[in-house]
């Protein structure tokens, strides 16, 4: 029990973490290219923020939140997604009073009590971006472009962009009636969850994972046929923007956000290569969310990308992330004086940007060479009493096993040149 990890969570061990560091750095670089700045908000918030920000009728709020009472009797929830916290911070720091738009990015753990399976964890991680203060579809095209370019840069070819419009509260009201009309005769066949969605949030029925429900919604009216003029024009603008960017997309009327504060654009990047949980990135526009959370009327658009699923697609595509070398130079020492000399030498090498290491287990020379090989050092320097006396050091090139002498005063410069060659 003590050494068992909780269900639905994963350790990121030392031989894998370079992949995450690579993705995190690249993501930050892409965000910088697009003018986004990073924010870091707490991993827990007041429960009410998510109830309002995600919506009472969603699965996330109804069934999946990690909620607890703290010692001060406040209801606290571990963040199940990134947008609500970003909006809270945007309001709390009155960022809306500054020059707009506000372009933010983050990486964050997320917590959802779901049934663990491939691509579905209880603690997972997201990259996310949000743009506040821009109502024009150019902003939607920009955030989609950021995700698209990042995915392409990573070498992933089989992620498809699906887009939809979910309208605004006005046109959606008409659509809801039409959808209810269509589903009413099938009501008894819907799964219990969808039956409970029927009155409160029928659009989420389109998103149900149950096969029976997916069958029942076939042929249902689609939101884009009900868009008001403004929403229709916006959807056309978005498509024109994406075409201008040469970004291929498919219109997928099944993508819903299904809450009143989400508006217009909804999109996903999906793949068939990682099984049932094929949505790697999902996002959309939320023109009424900031207001719903107690702020002024400020539009927003953004997305969240699951890092674990991103890595799964990369693996499925055979894309390897370059593994950094762990060690450039290993200093093998024998004897007390040599040990001190070696300690100083590795320190000087590190000052020169060389990854250097030495023996800390008092192994003999043979053991130290073996260890040097094991950690992938490119060069091994040998220091014993003899070398200290002659001021000539043995350097072994670990790739081709050749060994040669270098003078003490040239040693550091020599190794710097060799390693950086
Ligand atoms: P799904 O349809 O897969 O349940 P979702 O609509 O709940 O996804 P979002 O809330 O849009 O997902 O979150 C954005 C992204 O976060 C998803 O596209 C996915 O990559 C990732 N994600 C969501 N839930 C999980 C989870 N339980 N485990 C791993 N990744 C997840
Ligand atoms: Mg989900």
PDB file of C-alpha atoms in Angstrom, residues 272-389:
ATOM      1  CA  UNK A 272      -7.408   7.676 -34.381  1.00  0.00           C
ATOM      2  CA  UNK A 273      -3.927   6.507 -33.466  1.00  0.00           C
ATOM      3  CA  UNK A 274      -4.256   6.363 -29.678  1.00  0.00           C
ATOM      4  CA  UNK A 275      -7.539   4.546 -29.169  1.00  0.00           C
ATOM      5  CA  UNK A 276     -10.852   5.811 -27.860  1.00  0.00           C
ATOM      6  CA  UNK A 277      -9.462   8.882 -26.099  1.00  0.00           C
ATOM      7  CA  UNK A 278      -8.403  10.560 -29.313  1.00  0.00           C
ATOM      8  CA  UNK A 279      -8.929  14.223 -28.485  1.00  0.00           C
ATOM      9  CA  UNK A 280      -5.554  15.758 -27.805  1.00  0.00           C
ATOM     10  CA  UNK A 281      -6.556  19.404 -27.765  1.00  0.00           C
ATOM     11  CA  UNK A 282      -9.946  21.005 -27.203  1.00  0.00           C
ATOM     12  CA  UNK A 283     -11.011  24.597 -27.015  1.00  0.00           C
ATOM     13  CA  UNK A 284     -13.328  27.349 -28.013  1.00  0.00           C
ATOM     14  CA  UNK A 285     -14.745  30.752 -27.388  1.00  0.00           C
ATOM     15  CA  UNK A 286     -16.350  31.866 -24.143  1.00  0.00           C
ATOM     16  CA  UNK A 287     -17.706  35.361 -24.632  1.00  0.00           C
ATOM     17  CA  UNK A 288     -19.911  35.292 -21.529  1.00  0.00           C
ATOM     18  CA  UNK A 289     -17.717  33.443 -19.050  1.00  0.00           C
ATOM     19  CA  UNK A 290     -15.810  36.393 -17.595  1.00  0.00           C
ATOM     20  CA  UNK A 291     -19.082  38.151 -16.902  1.00  0.00           C
ATOM     21  CA  UNK A 292     -20.592  34.977 -15.465  1.00  0.00           C
ATOM     22  CA  UNK A 293     -17.705  34.870 -12.997  1.00  0.00           C
ATOM     23  CA  UNK A 294     -18.472  38.376 -11.797  1.00  0.00           C
ATOM     24  CA  UNK A 295     -16.316  40.452 -14.141  1.00  0.00           C
ATOM     25  CA  UNK A 296     -17.042  42.966 -16.871  1.00  0.00           C
ATOM     26  CA  UNK A 297     -18.170  41.795 -20.278  1.00  0.00           C
ATOM     27  CA  UNK A 298     -14.880  40.570 -21.775  1.00  0.00           C
ATOM     28  CA  UNK A 299     -14.768  37.966 -24.538  1.00  0.00           C
ATOM     29  CA  UNK A 300     -12.340  35.069 -24.439  1.00  0.00           C
ATOM     30  CA  UNK A 301     -11.057  32.171 -26.493  1.00  0.00           C
ATOM     31  CA  UNK A 302      -8.592  29.420 -25.683  1.00  0.00           C
ATOM     32  CA  UNK A 303      -7.750  25.736 -25.548  1.00  0.00           C
ATOM     33  CA  UNK A 304      -6.338  22.970 -23.399  1.00  0.00           C
ATOM     34  CA  UNK A 305      -4.017  20.243 -24.650  1.00  0.00           C
ATOM     35  CA  UNK A 306      -3.474  16.986 -22.763  1.00  0.00           C
ATOM     36  CA  UNK A 307       0.274  16.442 -22.442  1.00  0.00           C
ATOM     37  CA  UNK A 308      -0.002  12.683 -21.799  1.00  0.00           C
ATOM     38  CA  UNK A 309      -2.134  12.261 -24.911  1.00  0.00           C
ATOM     39  CA  UNK A 310       0.254  14.437 -26.898  1.00  0.00           C
ATOM     40  CA  UNK A 311       3.092  12.106 -25.908  1.00  0.00           C
ATOM     41  CA  UNK A 312       0.955   9.082 -26.819  1.00  0.00           C
ATOM     42  CA  UNK A 313       0.361  10.428 -30.337  1.00  0.00           C
ATOM     43  CA  UNK A 314       4.041  11.186 -30.733  1.00  0.00           C
ATOM     44  CA  UNK A 315       4.865   7.645 -29.731  1.00  0.00           C
ATOM     45  CA  UNK A 316       2.221   6.236 -32.083  1.00  0.00           C
ATOM     46  CA  UNK A 317       3.795   8.320 -34.860  1.00  0.00           C
ATOM     47  CA  UNK A 318       7.260   6.997 -34.047  1.00  0.00           C
ATOM     48  CA  UNK A 319       8.534  10.453 -33.122  1.00  0.00           C
ATOM     49  CA  UNK A 320      11.461  10.402 -30.754  1.00  0.00           C
ATOM     50  CA  UNK A 321      12.419  13.281 -28.537  1.00  0.00           C
ATOM     51  CA  UNK A 322      16.199  13.724 -28.477  1.00  0.00           C
ATOM     52  CA  UNK A 323      17.614  12.309 -25.268  1.00  0.00           C
ATOM     53  CA  UNK A 324      20.118  14.690 -23.742  1.00  0.00           C
ATOM     54  CA  UNK A 325      23.509  13.304 -22.767  1.00  0.00           C
ATOM     55  CA  UNK A 326      23.794  12.865 -19.022  1.00  0.00           C
ATOM     56  CA  UNK A 327      27.541  13.268 -18.859  1.00  0.00           C
ATOM     57  CA  UNK A 328      30.283  14.692 -21.070  1.00  0.00           C
ATOM     58  CA  UNK A 329      33.328  13.990 -18.949  1.00  0.00           C
ATOM     59  CA  UNK A 330      33.926  11.535 -16.155  1.00  0.00           C
ATOM     60  CA  UNK A 331      36.946  12.051 -13.906  1.00  0.00           C
ATOM     61  CA  UNK A 332      38.334   8.773 -12.562  1.00  0.00           C
ATOM     62  CA  UNK A 333      40.531   9.180  -9.501  1.00  0.00           C
ATOM     63  CA  UNK A 334      42.645   6.970  -7.294  1.00  0.00           C
ATOM     64  CA  UNK A 335      44.079   8.109  -3.961  1.00  0.00           C
ATOM     65  CA  UNK A 336      43.312  10.948  -1.588  1.00  0.00           C
ATOM     66  CA  UNK A 337      45.229  13.690  -3.463  1.00  0.00           C
ATOM     67  CA  UNK A 338      43.784  12.706  -6.796  1.00  0.00           C
ATOM     68  CA  UNK A 339      40.305  12.752  -5.297  1.00  0.00           C
ATOM     69  CA  UNK A 340      40.688  16.372  -4.224  1.00  0.00           C
ATOM     70  CA  UNK A 341      42.187  17.291  -7.564  1.00  0.00           C
ATOM     71  CA  UNK A 342      39.300  15.561  -9.316  1.00  0.00           C
ATOM     72  CA  UNK A 343      36.726  17.323  -7.184  1.00  0.00           C
ATOM     73  CA  UNK A 344      38.166  20.668  -8.238  1.00  0.00           C
ATOM     74  CA  UNK A 345      38.509  19.618 -11.875  1.00  0.00           C
ATOM     75  CA  UNK A 346      34.837  18.615 -12.261  1.00  0.00           C
ATOM     76  CA  UNK A 347      33.855  21.884 -10.641  1.00  0.00           C
ATOM     77  CA  UNK A 348      35.986  23.851 -13.147  1.00  0.00           C
ATOM     78  CA  UNK A 349      34.620  21.832 -16.044  1.00  0.00           C
ATOM     79  CA  UNK A 350      31.077  22.613 -14.932  1.00  0.00           C
ATOM     80  CA  UNK A 351      32.033  26.305 -14.751  1.00  0.00           C
ATOM     81  CA  UNK A 352      32.860  25.908 -18.427  1.00  0.00           C
ATOM     82  CA  UNK A 353      29.476  24.396 -19.249  1.00  0.00           C
ATOM     83  CA  UNK A 354      30.684  20.794 -19.376  1.00  0.00           C
ATOM     84  CA  UNK A 355      28.558  18.088 -17.783  1.00  0.00           C
ATOM     85  CA  UNK A 356      31.133  16.508 -15.522  1.00  0.00           C
ATOM     86  CA  UNK A 357      31.011  13.840 -12.849  1.00  0.00           C
ATOM     87  CA  UNK A 358      33.301  11.803 -10.627  1.00  0.00           C
ATOM     88  CA  UNK A 359      33.277   8.758  -8.418  1.00  0.00           C
ATOM     89  CA  UNK A 360      31.426   9.061  -5.120  1.00  0.00           C
ATOM     90  CA  UNK A 361      31.431   5.369  -4.203  1.00  0.00           C
ATOM     91  CA  UNK A 362      35.191   4.698  -3.924  1.00  0.00           C
ATOM     92  CA  UNK A 363      35.201   2.238  -6.779  1.00  0.00           C
ATOM     93  CA  UNK A 364      38.489   1.004  -8.205  1.00  0.00           C
ATOM     94  CA  UNK A 365      39.624   2.287 -11.645  1.00  0.00           C
ATOM     95  CA  UNK A 366      37.963  -0.613 -13.435  1.00  0.00           C
ATOM     96  CA  UNK A 367      34.681   0.063 -11.685  1.00  0.00           C
ATOM     97  CA  UNK A 368      34.959   3.771 -12.440  1.00  0.00           C
ATOM     98  CA  UNK A 369      35.520   3.139 -16.159  1.00  0.00           C
ATOM     99  CA  UNK A 370      32.517   0.861 -16.210  1.00  0.00           C
ATOM    100  CA  UNK A 371      30.414   3.505 -14.492  1.00  0.00           C
ATOM    101  CA  UNK A 372      31.679   6.201 -16.872  1.00  0.00           C
ATOM    102  CA  UNK A 373      30.553   4.026 -19.769  1.00  0.00           C
ATOM    103  CA  UNK A 374      27.206   3.358 -18.102  1.00  0.00           C
ATOM    104  CA  UNK A 375      26.370   7.053 -17.701  1.00  0.00           C
ATOM    105  CA  UNK A 376      27.371   7.743 -21.293  1.00  0.00           C
ATOM    106  CA  UNK A 377      30.378   9.986 -20.661  1.00  0.00           C
ATOM    107  CA  UNK A 378      32.174  10.910 -23.877  1.00  0.00           C
ATOM    108  CA  UNK A 379      35.589  11.287 -22.239  1.00  0.00           C
ATOM    109  CA  UNK A 380      37.151   9.852 -19.115  1.00  0.00           C
ATOM    110  CA  UNK A 381      40.087  11.618 -17.469  1.00  0.00           C
ATOM    111  CA  UNK A 382      42.361   9.447 -15.333  1.00  0.00           C
ATOM    112  CA  UNK A 383      44.043  10.927 -12.278  1.00  0.00           C
ATOM    113  CA  UNK A 384      46.362   9.031  -9.963  1.00  0.00           C
ATOM    114  CA  UNK A 385      49.483   9.947  -8.016  1.00  0.00           C
ATOM    115  CA  UNK A 386      51.559   9.472 -11.134  1.00  0.00           C
ATOM    116  CA  UNK A 387      49.534  11.968 -13.187  1.00  0.00           C
ATOM    117  CA  UNK A 388      49.654  14.508 -10.377  1.00  0.00           C
ATOM    118  CA  UNK A 389      53.433  14.253 -10.380  1.00  0.00           C
TER     119      UNK A 389
END
